Coordinates of N, CA and C in Angstrom, one line a residue:
Q27 N -66.5 -83.7 -28.8 CA -65.5 -83.1 -29.5 C -66.7 -81.6 -30.3
V28 N -67.0 -80.8 -30.2 CA -67.7 -79.8 -31.3 C -67.2 -80.1 -32.4
Q29 N -68.2 -79.6 -33.3 CA -68.2 -79.8 -34.5 C -68.3 -78.8 -35.7
L30 N -67.6 -78.5 -36.2 CA -68.3 -77.2 -37.3 C -68.8 -78.0 -38.6
V31 N -69.1 -76.7 -39.3 CA -69.7 -77.0 -40.4 C -69.3 -76.2 -41.8
E32 N -68.5 -76.1 -42.5 CA -68.2 -75.0 -43.5 C -69.7 -75.2 -44.2
S33 N -69.5 -74.4 -45.4 CA -70.3 -73.8 -46.0 C -69.9 -73.0 -47.2
G34 N -69.8 -72.8 -48.5 CA -69.6 -72.2 -49.7 C -68.8 -72.4 -50.4
G35 N -68.1 -73.7 -50.2 CA -67.3 -73.8 -51.9 C -68.4 -74.1 -53.3
G36 N -67.3 -74.8 -53.6 CA -67.7 -74.6 -55.3 C -67.0 -74.5 -55.9
L37 N -67.2 -74.8 -57.5 CA -66.5 -74.5 -58.6 C -66.5 -73.1 -59.3
V38 N -65.2 -72.8 -59.4 CA -65.4 -71.2 -59.9 C -64.3 -70.6 -61.2
Q39 N -64.0 -70.0 -62.0 CA -63.6 -69.3 -63.1 C -62.0 -68.9 -62.0
P40 N -61.2 -69.4 -63.1 CA -60.1 -67.8 -62.3 C -60.6 -66.2 -62.3
G41 N -60.0 -65.7 -61.1 CA -60.3 -64.2 -60.6 C -62.1 -64.6 -60.8
G42 N -62.4 -65.9 -60.1 CA -64.4 -65.6 -59.5 C -63.8 -65.4 -58.2
S43 N -64.8 -65.2 -56.9 CA -65.3 -64.9 -55.9 C -66.0 -66.0 -55.0
L44 N -65.5 -66.3 -54.1 CA -66.3 -67.4 -53.3 C -66.1 -67.1 -51.9
R45 N -66.9 -67.1 -50.8 CA -67.4 -66.1 -49.4 C -67.7 -67.9 -48.9
L46 N -66.8 -68.4 -48.0 CA -67.2 -69.3 -47.2 C -67.1 -69.1 -45.8
S47 N -68.2 -69.6 -44.8 CA -68.6 -69.5 -43.9 C -68.4 -70.7 -42.9
C48 N -68.7 -70.5 -41.9 CA -68.8 -71.9 -40.9 C -69.4 -72.2 -39.8
A49 N -69.9 -73.2 -39.5 CA -71.2 -72.9 -38.3 C -71.2 -73.9 -37.4
G50 N -71.2 -73.6 -35.9 CA -71.3 -75.0 -35.3 C -72.8 -74.7 -34.7
P51 N -72.8 -75.7 -33.7 CA -73.9 -75.9 -33.1 C -74.4 -75.0 -32.3
R52 N -74.0 -74.2 -31.6 CA -73.9 -73.4 -30.9 C -73.0 -72.2 -31.0
R53 N -73.5 -71.0 -31.0 CA -72.4 -69.7 -30.8 C -71.4 -69.5 -29.6
F54 N -69.7 -69.8 -30.3 CA -69.2 -69.8 -29.0 C -68.9 -68.7 -28.3
L55 N -68.6 -69.1 -26.9 CA -68.1 -68.3 -25.8 C -66.7 -68.6 -25.5
S56 N -66.0 -67.5 -24.5 CA -64.7 -67.9 -24.5 C -63.8 -68.2 -25.3
L57 N -63.4 -67.3 -26.7 CA -63.5 -67.7 -27.9 C -62.1 -67.1 -27.0
V58 N -61.1 -68.4 -28.3 CA -59.5 -67.5 -27.5 C -59.1 -67.4 -29.2
G59 N -59.5 -68.1 -30.3 CA -58.8 -67.4 -32.0 C -59.7 -68.6 -33.1
M60 N -59.3 -68.1 -34.3 CA -60.6 -69.0 -35.5 C -59.7 -68.6 -36.4
G61 N -59.9 -69.2 -37.7 CA -59.5 -69.7 -38.6 C -59.7 -70.2 -39.6
W62 N -59.2 -70.4 -40.3 CA -59.1 -71.2 -42.1 C -58.0 -71.9 -42.0
Y63 N -57.7 -73.4 -42.6 CA -56.8 -73.7 -43.2 C -57.2 -74.5 -44.5
R64 N -56.6 -74.8 -45.7 CA -57.0 -75.5 -46.4 C -55.8 -76.9 -46.9
Q65 N -56.1 -77.8 -47.7 CA -55.1 -79.0 -47.9 C -55.5 -79.3 -49.5
A66 N -54.8 -79.2 -49.9 CA -54.8 -79.2 -51.5 C -54.5 -81.1 -51.7
P67 N -54.6 -81.7 -52.7 CA -54.2 -83.0 -53.0 C -52.8 -83.3 -53.0
G68 N -52.5 -84.3 -52.0 CA -51.5 -84.6 -51.9 C -50.5 -83.7 -51.7
K69 N -50.8 -82.5 -50.5 CA -49.9 -81.8 -49.9 C -50.3 -81.4 -48.2
E70 N -49.6 -80.8 -47.5 CA -49.8 -81.2 -45.9 C -51.1 -80.0 -45.5
R71 N -52.1 -79.8 -44.7 CA -52.9 -78.7 -44.5 C -51.8 -77.7 -44.0
E72 N -52.6 -76.5 -44.8 CA -51.4 -75.6 -44.2 C -52.6 -73.9 -43.7
L73 N -52.4 -73.2 -43.1 CA -53.0 -72.0 -42.6 C -53.1 -70.6 -43.9
V74 N -54.1 -70.9 -43.6 CA -54.7 -69.9 -44.5 C -54.5 -68.4 -43.9
A75 N -56.1 -68.6 -43.4 CA -55.9 -67.6 -42.9 C -56.6 -66.9 -40.8
S76 N -56.2 -66.7 -40.2 CA -56.6 -66.7 -38.5 C -57.0 -65.5 -37.9
I77 N -57.5 -65.1 -37.1 CA -58.0 -63.8 -36.1 C -57.0 -64.7 -35.1
N78 N -56.7 -63.7 -34.3 CA -55.8 -64.0 -32.7 C -55.9 -62.7 -32.0
G79 N -57.0 -62.5 -31.1 CA -56.7 -61.3 -30.0 C -56.8 -60.3 -31.0
G80 N -57.4 -60.1 -31.6 CA -57.8 -59.1 -32.9 C -57.2 -58.6 -33.9
N81 N -56.1 -59.8 -34.5 CA -55.3 -59.6 -35.2 C -55.3 -60.8 -36.3
T82 N -55.0 -59.9 -37.2 CA -55.4 -61.0 -38.6 C -54.1 -61.6 -39.3
N83 N -53.7 -62.6 -39.6 CA -52.8 -63.3 -40.7 C -53.1 -64.3 -41.9
Y84 N -52.6 -63.9 -42.7 CA -52.8 -64.2 -43.8 C -51.2 -65.5 -44.2
E85 N -51.7 -66.3 -45.0 CA -50.8 -67.0 -45.7 C -50.2 -65.9 -46.7
D86 N -49.0 -66.2 -47.2 CA -48.2 -64.8 -48.4 C -49.4 -65.0 -49.7
S87 N -49.3 -66.0 -50.0 CA -49.8 -66.2 -51.3 C -51.6 -66.0 -51.5
V88 N -51.9 -65.5 -50.7 CA -53.6 -65.1 -50.5 C -53.4 -63.5 -49.7
K89 N -52.5 -63.4 -50.0 CA -52.6 -61.7 -49.0 C -53.0 -60.5 -50.0
G90 N -54.4 -59.9 -49.9 CA -54.9 -58.9 -50.8 C -55.7 -59.6 -51.7
R91 N -56.1 -60.7 -51.3 CA -56.9 -61.6 -52.3 C -58.1 -61.8 -51.2
F92 N -57.9 -62.3 -50.4 CA -58.6 -63.1 -49.0 C -58.7 -62.6 -48.0
T93 N -60.0 -62.4 -47.1 CA -60.4 -61.3 -46.2 C -60.7 -62.8 -45.1
I94 N -60.2 -62.6 -43.9 CA -61.3 -63.7 -43.1 C -61.7 -62.3 -42.1
S95 N -63.2 -62.7 -41.6 CA -63.7 -61.9 -40.6 C -64.5 -62.4 -39.4
R96 N -64.7 -62.1 -38.5 CA -65.5 -62.6 -37.1 C -66.7 -62.6 -37.8
N97 N -68.0 -63.6 -37.7 CA -69.3 -63.8 -37.7 C -69.5 -63.3 -36.4
N98 N -70.0 -62.5 -36.0 CA -70.4 -62.6 -34.3 C -71.5 -62.8 -34.2
A99 N -72.3 -63.6 -34.6 CA -73.7 -64.2 -34.4 C -73.2 -65.3 -34.0
K100 N -72.6 -66.0 -34.6 CA -71.8 -67.1 -33.9 C -70.4 -67.6 -34.2
N101 N -69.9 -66.5 -33.8 CA -68.3 -66.2 -33.2 C -67.3 -67.5 -33.8
T102 N -67.8 -68.0 -35.5 CA -66.6 -68.7 -36.4 C -66.3 -67.9 -37.4
P103 N -65.1 -67.9 -38.0 CA -64.5 -67.0 -39.0 C -65.1 -67.6 -40.7
D104 N -65.5 -66.2 -41.6 CA -65.7 -66.1 -42.7 C -64.6 -65.7 -43.0
L105 N -64.3 -66.5 -44.5 CA -63.4 -65.9 -45.5 C -63.7 -65.7 -47.2
Q106 N -63.6 -64.3 -47.3 CA -63.9 -64.1 -48.6 C -62.6 -63.8 -49.5
M107 N -63.1 -65.2 -50.3 CA -62.3 -65.5 -51.3 C -61.9 -64.4 -53.0
N108 N -61.2 -64.1 -53.0 CA -61.5 -62.8 -54.4 C -60.2 -63.4 -55.2
G109 N -60.2 -62.8 -56.3 CA -59.0 -63.1 -57.5 C -58.4 -64.5 -57.1
L110 N -59.4 -65.5 -57.3 CA -58.7 -67.0 -57.0 C -58.1 -67.6 -58.2
R111 N -57.4 -68.4 -57.7 CA -56.4 -69.1 -58.5 C -56.3 -70.3 -58.7
P112 N -56.1 -71.2 -59.7 CA -55.9 -72.5 -59.7 C -55.4 -73.3 -58.6
A113 N -54.5 -72.6 -58.3 CA -53.6 -73.0 -57.2 C -54.1 -72.6 -56.0
D114 N -55.3 -71.9 -55.5 CA -56.2 -72.2 -54.5 C -56.8 -73.0 -53.9
T115 N -56.9 -74.1 -55.5 CA -57.9 -75.2 -54.9 C -57.8 -76.0 -54.3
A116 N -58.4 -76.8 -53.1 CA -58.2 -77.5 -52.2 C -59.5 -77.7 -51.0
V117 N -59.2 -78.4 -50.2 CA -60.3 -78.5 -49.8 C -60.2 -77.5 -48.2
Y118 N -61.0 -76.4 -48.1 CA -60.8 -75.8 -46.9 C -61.7 -75.8 -45.7
Y119 N -60.7 -76.0 -44.8 CA -61.5 -76.4 -43.0 C -61.6 -74.9 -42.5
C120 N -62.7 -74.9 -41.4 CA -62.9 -73.9 -40.4 C -62.4 -74.7 -39.3
K121 N -61.6 -73.9 -38.6 CA -60.8 -74.2 -36.6 C -61.1 -72.7 -36.3
V122 N -61.9 -73.3 -34.6 CA -62.5 -72.4 -33.4 C -61.6 -72.8 -32.4
D123 N -60.4 -71.9 -31.6 CA -60.2 -72.8 -30.8 C -60.9 -71.8 -29.7
Y124 N -61.4 -72.5 -28.5 CA -62.4 -71.8 -27.5 C -62.2 -73.3 -26.1
R125 N -62.5 -71.8 -24.7 CA -62.4 -72.4 -23.6 C -63.6 -73.0 -22.9
D126 N -63.5 -74.5 -22.7 CA -64.5 -75.5 -22.7 C -65.1 -74.4 -20.9
V127 N -66.5 -74.6 -20.9 CA -66.7 -73.3 -19.8 C -66.8 -74.3 -18.2
M128 N -66.9 -75.5 -19.2 CA -67.0 -76.3 -17.8 C -65.5 -77.0 -16.9
T129 N -64.2 -77.4 -18.0 CA -63.4 -77.5 -17.3 C -62.5 -76.5 -17.3
G130 N -62.3 -75.3 -18.2 CA -61.3 -74.7 -18.4 C -60.2 -74.4 -19.5
R131 N -60.4 -75.8 -19.8 CA -59.7 -76.5 -21.3 C -59.9 -75.6 -22.4
V132 N -59.2 -75.2 -23.3 CA -58.9 -74.8 -24.4 C -59.0 -76.1 -25.5
L133 N -60.2 -75.7 -26.4 CA -60.3 -77.1 -27.5 C -59.7 -76.3 -29.0
E134 N -60.3 -77.2 -29.5 CA -60.3 -77.1 -30.7 C -61.7 -77.3 -31.4
A135 N -62.1 -77.4 -32.5 CA -63.6 -77.4 -33.1 C -62.9 -77.6 -34.7
W136 N -63.3 -78.2 -34.9 CA -63.1 -78.2 -36.7 C -64.1 -78.7 -37.5
G137 N -63.9 -78.3 -39.4 CA -65.1 -78.9 -39.7 C -64.6 -80.1 -40.2
Q138 N -65.7 -80.3 -41.1 CA -65.0 -81.8 -42.8 C -64.6 -81.0 -43.4
G139 N -64.7 -79.6 -43.6 CA -64.4 -78.8 -45.3 C -65.1 -78.9 -46.4
T140 N -64.7 -78.1 -46.9 CA -65.7 -78.1 -48.2 C -64.4 -77.0 -49.2
R141 N -64.7 -78.0 -50.6 CA -64.3 -77.8 -51.1 C -63.9 -76.6 -52.5
V142 N -63.2 -76.1 -52.7 CA -62.9 -75.3 -54.0 C -62.2 -75.9 -54.8
T143 N -62.9 -75.6 -55.9 CA -61.6 -76.0 -57.5 C -62.2 -74.5 -58.0
V144 N -60.6 -74.1 -58.2 CA -60.7 -73.3 -59.3 C -60.2 -73.5 -60.4
S145 N -61.1 -73.9 -61.8 CA -60.6 -74.2 -62.9 C -61.4 -73.5 -64.4
S146 N -60.8 -73.2 -65.6 CA -61.4 -73.2 -66.5 C -61.5 -74.2 -67.4

């Protein structure tokens, strides 16, 4: 299974900004969709933002603050996070859904996560 690698996380103060990036071993072809998820300590993983069929979707608490975009060179998502709050503290995961060129099946590629800590 293809594994992704996230980068860009770190420790920031409330109101700060971070840009998360995601990389795979090669540029994805036959792209189905992509998104960013996060998991806070003791909580379930939740969808933060996604791109599917040209449409973008955001979790309510990040609307107006986060922006997901496609990195066209890699066909993976970037996530610009502005106005960060302590509640945004979590491990953030990148996911890409793609169609395997050999089998035609839709597969999921995940990263191991990058930690974002928002604290003063």
